[in-house]
Amino acid sequence: METDAVRSNYKILICDKVDDILVSGLTSRKLDVSYEPEISPQELMQRIPEFDVIVVRSRTKVTGDVIEKGRRLKVIARAGVGIDNIDVKAAQKNNIKIVTAAGSSTDSVVELAISLAINLARHIPELCSNAKRGMFNKKTGVELHSKTAGIIGFGRIGFQTAISLRALGMNIIAYDPIQNEERISSVSGRYSTLQELLKVSDLIFVMVTLDSGSKPVLQEKELSMLKHSAIIVNTSRAEAIHGPSLLNYLKLNRSSSYATDVLVNEPPVEEWEKELVSLDNVIVTPHIGAQTVEAQQRIAMLTLERLLETIGVE
Ligand code: NAD
């Protein structure tokens, strides 16, 4: 255990809005915490040289420039799962540790993914909006039961989603370079190539991890292999699908549909992103996969635990 004198040397900057459990867990240990949930990229560049630890969610980008300027930086804590907003190579080069709360939002993301799929399958956003305006015309949807779900990225979230989809009567097929036979057989599913998955799946769930240098898993060629009525759900990262190609695909295939919780810029900045979210066959949520009371508490507790362990404070 460290002395109070050493502890007080740790200056921690929390850059995004986090559960109070995390803020109070740090301040109660006499650590010097600055809570700046709306700090801008410019302010971050100015202030980063003062801090030993930076805590972020997905809003703040910990770029190579931020890391180079963070002369005292020892730990980057990601209060969440994906680390594509962190320049991992720059962190490694500067011996900066990265801690995450991997696994703490899985159940919340799974529930969102399934609700997005059902919303698309039954045209719920469109029919709800019509009904509120007094228009009670029906639109025929499709069942999930007996359809094939293709899960790209069969990790924690992919696997838990498969369990729920199986309970809804779906057939499971997965693509992941890392294969776990026990997991896939427990949902009576099978692994396939990406190409086969794209050709045979009625619903596609994009659930991969990305780092800041990853290439999109679905590009123009892959999108051209999809069924004409494919339903695509993306709860991982927008960059997993090549955006302009996806826009073209959805404009040409009006019976296909896309639901996403993630955009390259949130809110959209590029013209193609704005057009994508405006399409009738697209629904979008503002990155709420982990935005539940339960997930936020688990994320805060796990981030606190891992951060304290990393800086050697009990
Ligand atoms: P995980 O590491 O348990 O699983 C990810 C899987 O993707 C791994 O099995 C990996 O092998 C696989 N993968 C990586 N690249 C691939 C590729 N090119 N093709 C196929 N598979 C590939 O991670 P997880 O906990 O399941 O989370 C998955 C992702 O979900 C996270 O990285 C994050 O980006 C995203 N996420 C989003 C939210 C949200 O708010 N929408 C919340 C939590 C996590």
mmCIF file of C-alpha atoms and ligand atoms in Angstrom:
data_model
loop_
_atom_site.group_PDB
_atom_site.id
_atom_site.type_symbol
_atom_site.label_atom_id
_atom_site.label_comp_id
_atom_site.label_asym_id
_atom_site.label_seq_id
_atom_site.Cartn_x
_atom_site.Cartn_y
_atom_site.Cartn_z
ATOM 1 C CA MET A 1 0.000 0.000 0.000
ATOM 2 C CA GLU A 2 1.272 3.461 -0.866
ATOM 3 C CA THR A 3 1.624 6.374 1.515
ATOM 4 C CA ASP A 4 -0.687 9.374 1.344
ATOM 5 C CA ALA A 5 2.261 11.467 0.134
ATOM 6 C CA VAL A 6 2.764 9.214 -2.901
ATOM 7 C CA ARG A 7 -0.947 8.959 -3.545
ATOM 8 C CA SER A 8 -1.347 12.697 -3.632
ATOM 9 C CA ASN A 9 1.153 12.761 -6.519
ATOM 10 C CA TYR A 10 -1.282 10.962 -8.782
ATOM 11 C CA LYS A 11 -3.214 13.489 -10.767
ATOM 12 C CA ILE A 12 -6.184 11.953 -12.527
ATOM 13 C CA LEU A 13 -8.202 13.565 -15.312
ATOM 14 C CA ILE A 14 -11.660 12.121 -16.002
ATOM 15 C CA CYS A 15 -12.628 13.299 -19.483
ATOM 16 C CA ASP A 16 -16.117 11.888 -20.068
ATOM 17 C CA LYS A 17 -19.287 11.517 -18.038
ATOM 18 C CA VAL A 18 -18.894 8.500 -15.726
ATOM 19 C CA ASP A 19 -20.923 7.013 -12.879
ATOM 20 C CA ASP A 20 -20.366 8.671 -9.496
ATOM 21 C CA ILE A 21 -19.037 5.355 -8.094
ATOM 22 C CA LEU A 22 -15.837 5.950 -10.066
ATOM 23 C CA VAL A 23 -15.385 9.619 -9.132
ATOM 24 C CA SER A 24 -16.109 9.101 -5.436
ATOM 25 C CA GLY A 25 -14.066 5.866 -5.363
ATOM 26 C CA LEU A 26 -11.004 7.869 -6.446
ATOM 27 C CA THR A 27 -11.549 11.027 -4.380
ATOM 28 C CA SER A 28 -12.277 9.001 -1.218
ATOM 29 C CA ARG A 29 -8.739 7.586 -1.550
ATOM 30 C CA LYS A 30 -7.280 11.079 -1.483
ATOM 31 C CA LEU A 31 -6.298 10.936 -5.135
ATOM 32 C CA ASP A 32 -6.224 14.277 -6.905
ATOM 33 C CA VAL A 33 -9.106 14.060 -9.391
ATOM 34 C CA SER A 34 -10.215 16.613 -11.990
ATOM 35 C CA TYR A 35 -13.642 15.743 -13.365
ATOM 36 C CA GLU A 36 -14.043 17.405 -16.777
ATOM 37 C CA PRO A 37 -16.798 15.444 -18.540
ATOM 38 C CA GLU A 38 -17.093 17.922 -21.388
ATOM 39 C CA ILE A 39 -13.448 18.801 -21.959
ATOM 40 C CA SER A 40 -12.769 19.744 -25.598
ATOM 41 C CA PRO A 41 -9.906 18.237 -27.660
ATOM 42 C CA GLN A 42 -8.108 21.629 -27.532
ATOM 43 C CA GLU A 43 -8.435 21.900 -23.725
ATOM 44 C CA LEU A 44 -7.270 18.300 -23.372
ATOM 45 C CA MET A 45 -4.108 19.078 -25.360
ATOM 46 C CA GLN A 46 -3.410 22.044 -23.071
ATOM 47 C CA ARG A 47 -4.062 20.248 -19.786
ATOM 48 C CA ILE A 48 -2.714 16.746 -20.413
ATOM 49 C CA PRO A 49 0.919 17.510 -19.345
ATOM 50 C CA GLU A 50 -0.301 17.877 -15.703
ATOM 51 C CA PHE A 51 -1.767 14.370 -15.390
ATOM 52 C CA ASP A 52 -0.547 10.850 -14.532
ATOM 53 C CA VAL A 53 -3.826 9.114 -15.349
ATOM 54 C CA ILE A 54 -6.539 9.869 -17.874
ATOM 55 C CA VAL A 55 -9.977 8.233 -17.716
ATOM 56 C CA VAL A 56 -12.104 8.231 -20.883
ATOM 57 C CA ARG A 57 -15.238 6.725 -22.373
ATOM 58 C CA SER A 58 -15.666 6.733 -26.181
ATOM 59 C CA ARG A 59 -16.150 10.508 -26.675
ATOM 60 C CA THR A 60 -12.581 11.530 -25.901
ATOM 61 C CA LYS A 61 -9.953 10.564 -28.474
ATOM 62 C CA VAL A 62 -6.592 9.736 -26.904
ATOM 63 C CA THR A 63 -4.543 10.429 -30.020
ATOM 64 C CA GLY A 64 -0.806 10.037 -30.531
ATOM 65 C CA ASP A 65 -0.491 13.825 -30.038
ATOM 66 C CA VAL A 66 -2.288 13.691 -26.663
ATOM 67 C CA ILE A 67 -0.017 10.833 -25.575
ATOM 68 C CA GLU A 68 3.163 12.620 -26.719
ATOM 69 C CA LYS A 69 2.121 15.757 -24.810
ATOM 70 C CA GLY A 70 1.203 13.734 -21.711
ATOM 71 C CA ARG A 71 4.729 13.734 -20.312
ATOM 72 C CA ARG A 72 3.591 12.386 -16.890
ATOM 73 C CA LEU A 73 1.036 9.954 -18.300
ATOM 74 C CA LYS A 74 1.313 6.420 -16.886
ATOM 75 C CA VAL A 75 -2.182 4.962 -17.266
ATOM 76 C CA ILE A 76 -5.096 5.373 -19.686
ATOM 77 C CA ALA A 77 -8.297 3.965 -18.192
ATOM 78 C CA ARG A 78 -11.104 3.257 -20.648
ATOM 79 C CA ALA A 79 -14.368 3.195 -18.690
ATOM 80 C CA GLY A 80 -15.896 0.803 -21.215
ATOM 81 C CA VAL A 81 -14.867 -1.858 -23.713
ATOM 82 C CA GLY A 82 -13.558 -0.754 -27.154
ATOM 83 C CA ILE A 83 -10.129 0.905 -27.308
ATOM 84 C CA ASP A 84 -10.353 2.199 -30.876
ATOM 85 C CA ASN A 85 -10.410 5.794 -29.512
ATOM 86 C CA ILE A 86 -6.925 5.243 -28.053
ATOM 87 C CA ASP A 87 -3.703 5.211 -30.085
ATOM 88 C CA VAL A 88 -2.560 1.913 -28.616
ATOM 89 C CA LYS A 89 0.793 1.882 -30.459
ATOM 90 C CA ALA A 90 1.693 5.354 -29.145
ATOM 91 C CA ALA A 91 0.714 4.255 -25.618
ATOM 92 C CA GLN A 92 2.875 1.129 -25.852
ATOM 93 C CA LYS A 93 5.807 3.134 -27.230
ATOM 94 C CA ASN A 94 5.594 5.455 -24.213
ATOM 95 C CA ASN A 95 5.149 2.591 -21.682
ATOM 96 C CA ILE A 96 1.662 3.736 -20.782
ATOM 97 C CA LYS A 97 -0.670 1.051 -19.445
ATOM 98 C CA ILE A 98 -4.238 0.757 -20.747
ATOM 99 C CA VAL A 99 -6.961 -0.620 -18.483
ATOM 100 C CA THR A 100 -10.531 -1.367 -19.604
ATOM 101 C CA ALA A 101 -13.799 -2.622 -18.170
ATOM 102 C CA ALA A 102 -14.141 -5.412 -20.762
ATOM 103 C CA GLY A 103 -17.253 -7.541 -20.300
ATOM 104 C CA SER A 104 -19.100 -5.154 -18.002
ATOM 105 C CA SER A 105 -21.664 -3.987 -20.583
ATOM 106 C CA THR A 106 -22.208 -7.248 -22.472
ATOM 107 C CA ASP A 107 -25.798 -7.861 -21.294
ATOM 108 C CA SER A 108 -26.848 -4.288 -22.099
ATOM 109 C CA VAL A 109 -25.336 -4.385 -25.600
ATOM 110 C CA VAL A 110 -26.958 -7.760 -26.311
ATOM 111 C CA GLU A 111 -30.394 -6.451 -25.311
ATOM 112 C CA LEU A 112 -29.925 -3.376 -27.510
ATOM 113 C CA ALA A 113 -28.773 -5.471 -30.496
ATOM 114 C CA ILE A 114 -31.812 -7.731 -30.278
ATOM 115 C CA SER A 115 -34.195 -4.812 -29.869
ATOM 116 C CA LEU A 116 -32.652 -3.108 -32.935
ATOM 117 C CA ALA A 117 -33.106 -6.306 -34.948
ATOM 118 C CA ILE A 118 -36.763 -6.631 -33.944
ATOM 119 C CA ASN A 119 -37.371 -2.926 -34.561
ATOM 120 C CA LEU A 120 -36.148 -3.382 -38.146
ATOM 121 C CA ALA A 121 -37.897 -6.702 -38.705
ATOM 122 C CA ARG A 122 -41.257 -5.220 -37.637
ATOM 123 C CA HIS A 123 -40.760 -1.629 -38.906
ATOM 124 C CA ILE A 124 -41.422 -0.343 -35.386
ATOM 125 C CA PRO A 125 -39.860 3.171 -35.577
ATOM 126 C CA GLU A 126 -41.735 4.024 -38.789
ATOM 127 C CA LEU A 127 -45.085 2.538 -37.669
ATOM 128 C CA CYS A 128 -44.808 4.138 -34.224
ATOM 129 C CA SER A 129 -44.149 7.542 -35.747
ATOM 130 C CA ASN A 130 -47.124 7.080 -38.148
ATOM 131 C CA ALA A 131 -49.423 5.893 -35.338
ATOM 132 C CA LYS A 132 -48.595 8.960 -33.237
ATOM 133 C CA ARG A 133 -49.699 11.086 -36.183
ATOM 134 C CA GLY A 134 -53.010 9.198 -36.412
ATOM 135 C CA MET A 135 -51.993 6.933 -39.333
ATOM 136 C CA PHE A 136 -52.833 3.353 -38.417
ATOM 137 C CA ASN A 137 -51.880 1.709 -41.728
ATOM 138 C CA LYS A 138 -50.086 -1.612 -41.243
ATOM 139 C CA LYS A 139 -46.792 -2.747 -42.724
ATOM 140 C CA THR A 140 -45.969 -6.450 -42.808
ATOM 141 C CA GLY A 141 -42.792 -7.515 -41.058
ATOM 142 C CA VAL A 142 -40.873 -10.774 -40.738
ATOM 143 C CA GLU A 143 -40.326 -13.148 -37.829
ATOM 144 C CA LEU A 144 -36.875 -13.882 -36.474
ATOM 145 C CA HIS A 145 -37.898 -17.457 -35.708
ATOM 146 C CA SER A 146 -36.293 -20.044 -38.063
ATOM 147 C CA LYS A 147 -34.172 -17.384 -39.789
ATOM 148 C CA THR A 148 -30.383 -17.492 -39.902
ATOM 149 C CA ALA A 149 -28.390 -15.052 -37.785
ATOM 150 C CA GLY A 150 -24.834 -14.449 -39.003
ATOM 151 C CA ILE A 151 -22.671 -13.128 -36.186
ATOM 152 C CA ILE A 152 -19.431 -11.439 -37.230
ATOM 153 C CA GLY A 153 -17.186 -11.336 -34.158
ATOM 154 C CA PHE A 154 -18.089 -14.194 -31.825
ATOM 155 C CA GLY A 155 -16.584 -12.817 -28.614
ATOM 156 C CA ARG A 156 -18.370 -11.937 -25.374
ATOM 157 C CA ILE A 157 -21.163 -9.898 -26.978
ATOM 158 C CA GLY A 158 -21.454 -12.097 -30.095
ATOM 159 C CA PHE A 159 -21.777 -15.259 -28.030
ATOM 160 C CA GLN A 160 -24.313 -13.842 -25.539
ATOM 161 C CA THR A 161 -26.362 -12.474 -28.449
ATOM 162 C CA ALA A 162 -26.331 -15.943 -30.022
ATOM 163 C CA ILE A 163 -27.747 -17.460 -26.802
ATOM 164 C CA SER A 164 -30.701 -15.051 -26.884
ATOM 165 C CA LEU A 165 -31.251 -15.422 -30.640
ATOM 166 C CA ARG A 166 -31.218 -19.193 -30.259
ATOM 167 C CA ALA A 167 -33.928 -18.865 -27.602
ATOM 168 C CA LEU A 168 -35.964 -16.969 -30.234
ATOM 169 C CA GLY A 169 -35.620 -19.962 -32.571
ATOM 170 C CA MET A 170 -32.897 -18.635 -34.870
ATOM 171 C CA ASN A 171 -30.140 -20.669 -36.518
ATOM 172 C CA ILE A 172 -26.666 -19.421 -35.653
ATOM 173 C CA ILE A 173 -23.650 -19.092 -37.912
ATOM 174 C CA ALA A 174 -20.534 -17.189 -36.868
ATOM 175 C CA TYR A 175 -17.367 -15.782 -38.386
ATOM 176 C CA ASP A 176 -14.378 -15.062 -36.159
ATOM 177 C CA PRO A 177 -10.675 -15.756 -36.749
ATOM 178 C CA ILE A 178 -10.537 -17.066 -33.170
ATOM 179 C CA GLN A 179 -12.801 -20.101 -32.863
ATOM 180 C CA ASN A 180 -14.265 -21.600 -29.705
ATOM 181 C CA GLU A 181 -15.935 -24.942 -30.456
ATOM 182 C CA GLU A 182 -17.535 -25.234 -27.021
ATOM 183 C CA ARG A 183 -19.266 -21.854 -27.382
ATOM 184 C CA ILE A 184 -20.542 -22.440 -30.912
ATOM 185 C CA SER A 185 -21.869 -25.933 -30.199
ATOM 186 C CA SER A 186 -23.661 -24.701 -27.056
ATOM 187 C CA VAL A 187 -25.901 -22.617 -29.367
ATOM 188 C CA SER A 188 -26.176 -25.448 -31.920
ATOM 189 C CA GLY A 189 -24.364 -23.207 -34.383
ATOM 190 C CA ARG A 190 -21.347 -23.453 -36.649
ATOM 191 C CA TYR A 191 -18.456 -21.310 -37.805
ATOM 192 C CA SER A 192 -18.208 -20.415 -41.486
ATOM 193 C CA THR A 193 -16.173 -18.243 -43.800
ATOM 194 C CA LEU A 194 -17.184 -14.599 -43.963
ATOM 195 C CA GLN A 195 -18.336 -15.078 -47.571
ATOM 196 C CA GLU A 196 -20.662 -17.967 -46.733
ATOM 197 C CA LEU A 197 -22.076 -16.146 -43.714
ATOM 198 C CA LEU A 198 -22.902 -13.101 -45.853
ATOM 199 C CA LYS A 199 -24.631 -15.219 -48.501
ATOM 200 C CA VAL A 200 -26.833 -17.319 -46.212
ATOM 201 C CA SER A 201 -27.728 -15.005 -43.301
ATOM 202 C CA ASP A 202 -31.060 -13.217 -43.017
ATOM 203 C CA LEU A 203 -29.777 -11.064 -40.170
ATOM 204 C CA ILE A 204 -26.162 -9.963 -39.788
ATOM 205 C CA PHE A 205 -24.824 -8.844 -36.397
ATOM 206 C CA VAL A 206 -21.533 -6.926 -36.514
ATOM 207 C CA MET A 207 -19.874 -7.475 -33.116
ATOM 208 C CA VAL A 208 -16.134 -7.284 -33.754
ATOM 209 C CA THR A 209 -13.426 -5.494 -31.812
ATOM 210 C CA LEU A 210 -11.432 -2.883 -33.709
ATOM 211 C CA ASP A 211 -8.281 -0.984 -33.005
ATOM 212 C CA SER A 212 -7.538 2.455 -34.404
ATOM 213 C CA GLY A 213 -5.803 0.914 -37.472
ATOM 214 C CA SER A 214 -8.304 -1.861 -38.371
ATOM 215 C CA LYS A 215 -9.729 -2.129 -41.890
ATOM 216 C CA PRO A 216 -13.505 -2.421 -42.362
ATOM 217 C CA VAL A 217 -14.736 -6.035 -42.232
ATOM 218 C CA LEU A 218 -17.531 -5.258 -44.690
ATOM 219 C CA GLN A 219 -16.517 -3.370 -47.824
ATOM 220 C CA GLU A 220 -18.240 -3.008 -51.221
ATOM 221 C CA LYS A 221 -17.361 -6.586 -52.279
ATOM 222 C CA GLU A 222 -18.679 -8.140 -49.047
ATOM 223 C CA LEU A 223 -21.851 -6.016 -49.076
ATOM 224 C CA SER A 224 -22.589 -7.226 -52.634
ATOM 225 C CA MET A 225 -22.806 -10.799 -51.271
ATOM 226 C CA LEU A 226 -25.682 -10.077 -48.874
ATOM 227 C CA LYS A 227 -29.249 -11.249 -49.407
ATOM 228 C CA HIS A 228 -31.428 -8.504 -50.904
ATOM 229 C CA SER A 229 -33.573 -8.366 -47.777
ATOM 230 C CA ALA A 230 -30.704 -8.593 -45.273
ATOM 231 C CA ILE A 231 -31.126 -6.907 -41.899
ATOM 232 C CA ILE A 232 -27.787 -5.606 -40.565
ATOM 233 C CA VAL A 233 -27.248 -4.620 -36.937
ATOM 234 C CA ASN A 234 -24.043 -2.890 -35.871
ATOM 235 C CA THR A 235 -23.325 -2.405 -32.185
ATOM 236 C CA SER A 236 -19.532 -2.554 -32.462
ATOM 237 C CA ARG A 237 -17.972 0.380 -34.316
ATOM 238 C CA ALA A 238 -19.030 2.259 -37.453
ATOM 239 C CA GLU A 239 -15.560 1.698 -38.917
ATOM 240 C CA ALA A 240 -16.268 -2.059 -39.101
ATOM 241 C CA ILE A 241 -18.288 -1.287 -42.269
ATOM 242 C CA HIS A 242 -17.035 0.945 -45.087
ATOM 243 C CA GLY A 243 -19.483 3.862 -44.764
ATOM 244 C CA PRO A 244 -19.856 5.177 -48.345
ATOM 245 C CA SER A 245 -20.192 1.583 -49.668
ATOM 246 C CA LEU A 246 -22.858 0.876 -47.046
ATOM 247 C CA LEU A 247 -24.740 4.022 -48.071
ATOM 248 C CA ASN A 248 -24.715 2.919 -51.748
ATOM 249 C CA TYR A 249 -25.787 -0.582 -50.805
ATOM 250 C CA LEU A 250 -28.735 0.646 -48.714
ATOM 251 C CA LYS A 251 -29.833 3.126 -51.410
ATOM 252 C CA LEU A 252 -29.831 0.387 -54.057
ATOM 253 C CA ASN A 253 -31.383 -2.313 -51.850
ATOM 254 C CA ARG A 254 -34.415 -0.689 -50.250
ATOM 255 C CA SER A 255 -35.634 -4.004 -48.829
ATOM 256 C CA SER A 256 -32.404 -4.327 -46.863
ATOM 257 C CA SER A 257 -32.156 -2.418 -43.632
ATOM 258 C CA TYR A 258 -29.511 -1.252 -41.212
ATOM 259 C CA ALA A 259 -29.611 -0.454 -37.507
ATOM 260 C CA THR A 260 -26.622 1.087 -35.852
ATOM 261 C CA ASP A 261 -25.659 2.287 -32.401
ATOM 262 C CA VAL A 262 -22.377 3.658 -33.707
ATOM 263 C CA LEU A 263 -21.352 6.336 -36.202
ATOM 264 C CA VAL A 264 -17.898 7.490 -37.277
ATOM 265 C CA ASN A 265 -18.806 10.947 -35.946
ATOM 266 C CA GLU A 266 -21.479 11.146 -33.260
ATOM 267 C CA PRO A 267 -23.424 13.237 -34.342
ATOM 268 C CA PRO A 268 -22.664 12.809 -38.074
ATOM 269 C CA VAL A 269 -20.372 15.313 -39.781
ATOM 270 C CA GLU A 270 -19.600 13.888 -43.235
ATOM 271 C CA GLU A 271 -22.239 14.224 -45.974
ATOM 272 C CA TRP A 272 -22.386 10.451 -46.501
ATOM 273 C CA GLU A 273 -23.061 9.878 -42.766
ATOM 274 C CA LYS A 274 -25.867 12.446 -42.734
ATOM 275 C CA GLU A 275 -27.441 10.815 -45.805
ATOM 276 C CA LEU A 276 -27.056 7.353 -44.271
ATOM 277 C CA VAL A 277 -28.955 8.230 -41.082
ATOM 278 C CA SER A 278 -31.686 9.977 -43.105
ATOM 279 C CA LEU A 279 -32.578 6.854 -45.129
ATOM 280 C CA ASP A 280 -35.960 5.205 -44.427
ATOM 281 C CA ASN A 281 -34.309 1.787 -44.143
ATOM 282 C CA VAL A 282 -31.873 2.939 -41.448
ATOM 283 C CA ILE A 283 -32.391 3.342 -37.730
ATOM 284 C CA VAL A 284 -29.832 4.869 -35.433
ATOM 285 C CA THR A 285 -29.316 5.171 -31.670
ATOM 286 C CA PRO A 286 -26.793 7.573 -30.099
ATOM 287 C CA HIS A 287 -24.220 5.029 -28.840
ATOM 288 C CA ILE A 288 -26.356 3.705 -25.991
ATOM 289 C CA GLY A 289 -25.134 0.091 -25.971
ATOM 290 C CA ALA A 290 -23.708 0.451 -22.473
ATOM 291 C CA GLN A 291 -26.101 3.189 -21.393
ATOM 292 C CA THR A 292 -28.092 1.367 -18.721
ATOM 293 C CA VAL A 293 -28.039 1.905 -14.957
ATOM 294 C CA GLU A 294 -26.626 -1.580 -14.443
ATOM 295 C CA ALA A 295 -23.894 -1.413 -17.095
ATOM 296 C CA GLN A 296 -22.738 2.056 -16.001
ATOM 297 C CA GLN A 297 -22.413 0.876 -12.400
ATOM 298 C CA ARG A 298 -20.512 -2.256 -13.404
ATOM 299 C CA ILE A 299 -18.231 -0.241 -15.707
ATOM 300 C CA ALA A 300 -17.495 2.278 -12.950
ATOM 301 C CA MET A 301 -16.766 -0.432 -10.366
ATOM 302 C CA LEU A 302 -14.546 -2.483 -12.669
ATOM 303 C CA THR A 303 -12.646 0.551 -13.999
ATOM 304 C CA LEU A 304 -12.070 1.723 -10.412
ATOM 305 C CA GLU A 305 -10.876 -1.718 -9.338
ATOM 306 C CA ARG A 306 -8.486 -2.129 -12.300
ATOM 307 C CA LEU A 307 -7.177 1.434 -12.097
ATOM 308 C CA LEU A 308 -6.428 1.198 -8.363
ATOM 309 C CA GLU A 309 -4.724 -2.151 -8.895
ATOM 310 C CA THR A 310 -2.594 -0.673 -11.710
ATOM 311 C CA ILE A 311 -1.453 2.360 -9.717
ATOM 312 C CA GLY A 312 -0.985 0.250 -6.584
ATOM 313 C CA VAL A 313 -3.550 1.944 -4.368
ATOM 314 C CA GLU A 314 -5.889 -0.099 -2.143
HETATM 315 P P1 NAD B 1 -14.556 -9.425 -27.483
HETATM 316 O O1 NAD B 1 -13.115 -9.078 -27.562
HETATM 317 O O2 NAD B 1 -15.019 -10.342 -26.421
HETATM 318 O O3 NAD B 1 -15.043 -10.047 -28.885
HETATM 319 C C1 NAD B 1 -14.760 -9.470 -30.119
HETATM 320 C C2 NAD B 1 -14.523 -10.612 -31.112
HETATM 321 O O4 NAD B 1 -14.331 -10.018 -32.409
HETATM 322 C C3 NAD B 1 -13.265 -11.443 -30.814
HETATM 323 O O5 NAD B 1 -13.634 -12.798 -30.677
HETATM 324 C C4 NAD B 1 -12.380 -11.196 -32.021
HETATM 325 O O6 NAD B 1 -11.624 -12.339 -32.384
HETATM 326 C C5 NAD B 1 -13.408 -10.854 -33.078
HETATM 327 N N1 NAD B 1 -12.886 -10.135 -34.229
HETATM 328 C C6 NAD B 1 -11.956 -9.151 -34.259
HETATM 329 N N2 NAD B 1 -11.750 -8.757 -35.537
HETATM 330 C C7 NAD B 1 -12.564 -9.523 -36.309
HETATM 331 C C8 NAD B 1 -12.806 -9.579 -37.711
HETATM 332 N N3 NAD B 1 -12.159 -8.790 -38.556
HETATM 333 N N4 NAD B 1 -13.713 -10.475 -38.155
HETATM 334 C C9 NAD B 1 -14.373 -11.302 -37.298
HETATM 335 N N5 NAD B 1 -14.185 -11.278 -35.971
HETATM 336 C C10 NAD B 1 -13.293 -10.405 -35.481
HETATM 337 O O7 NAD B 1 -15.312 -8.030 -27.391
HETATM 338 P P2 NAD B 1 -16.824 -7.800 -26.908
HETATM 339 O O8 NAD B 1 -16.853 -7.539 -25.448
HETATM 340 O O9 NAD B 1 -17.696 -8.852 -27.489
HETATM 341 O O10 NAD B 1 -17.114 -6.385 -27.617
HETATM 342 C C11 NAD B 1 -17.142 -6.278 -29.037
HETATM 343 C C12 NAD B 1 -17.157 -4.830 -29.448
HETATM 344 O O11 NAD B 1 -18.417 -4.253 -29.102
HETATM 345 C C13 NAD B 1 -16.173 -3.926 -28.688
HETATM 346 O O12 NAD B 1 -14.895 -3.936 -29.179
HETATM 347 C C14 NAD B 1 -16.771 -2.555 -28.827
HETATM 348 O O13 NAD B 1 -16.257 -1.954 -29.985
HETATM 349 C C15 NAD B 1 -18.247 -2.858 -28.990
HETATM 350 N N6 NAD B 1 -19.034 -2.352 -27.879
HETATM 351 C C16 NAD B 1 -19.945 -1.403 -28.160
HETATM 352 C C17 NAD B 1 -20.718 -0.871 -27.158
HETATM 353 C C18 NAD B 1 -21.763 0.143 -27.475
HETATM 354 O O14 NAD B 1 -22.013 1.000 -26.647
HETATM 355 N N7 NAD B 1 -22.393 0.073 -28.630
HETATM 356 C C19 NAD B 1 -20.540 -1.303 -25.828
HETATM 357 C C20 NAD B 1 -19.594 -2.292 -25.569
HETATM 358 C C21 NAD B 1 -18.843 -2.814 -26.599
#
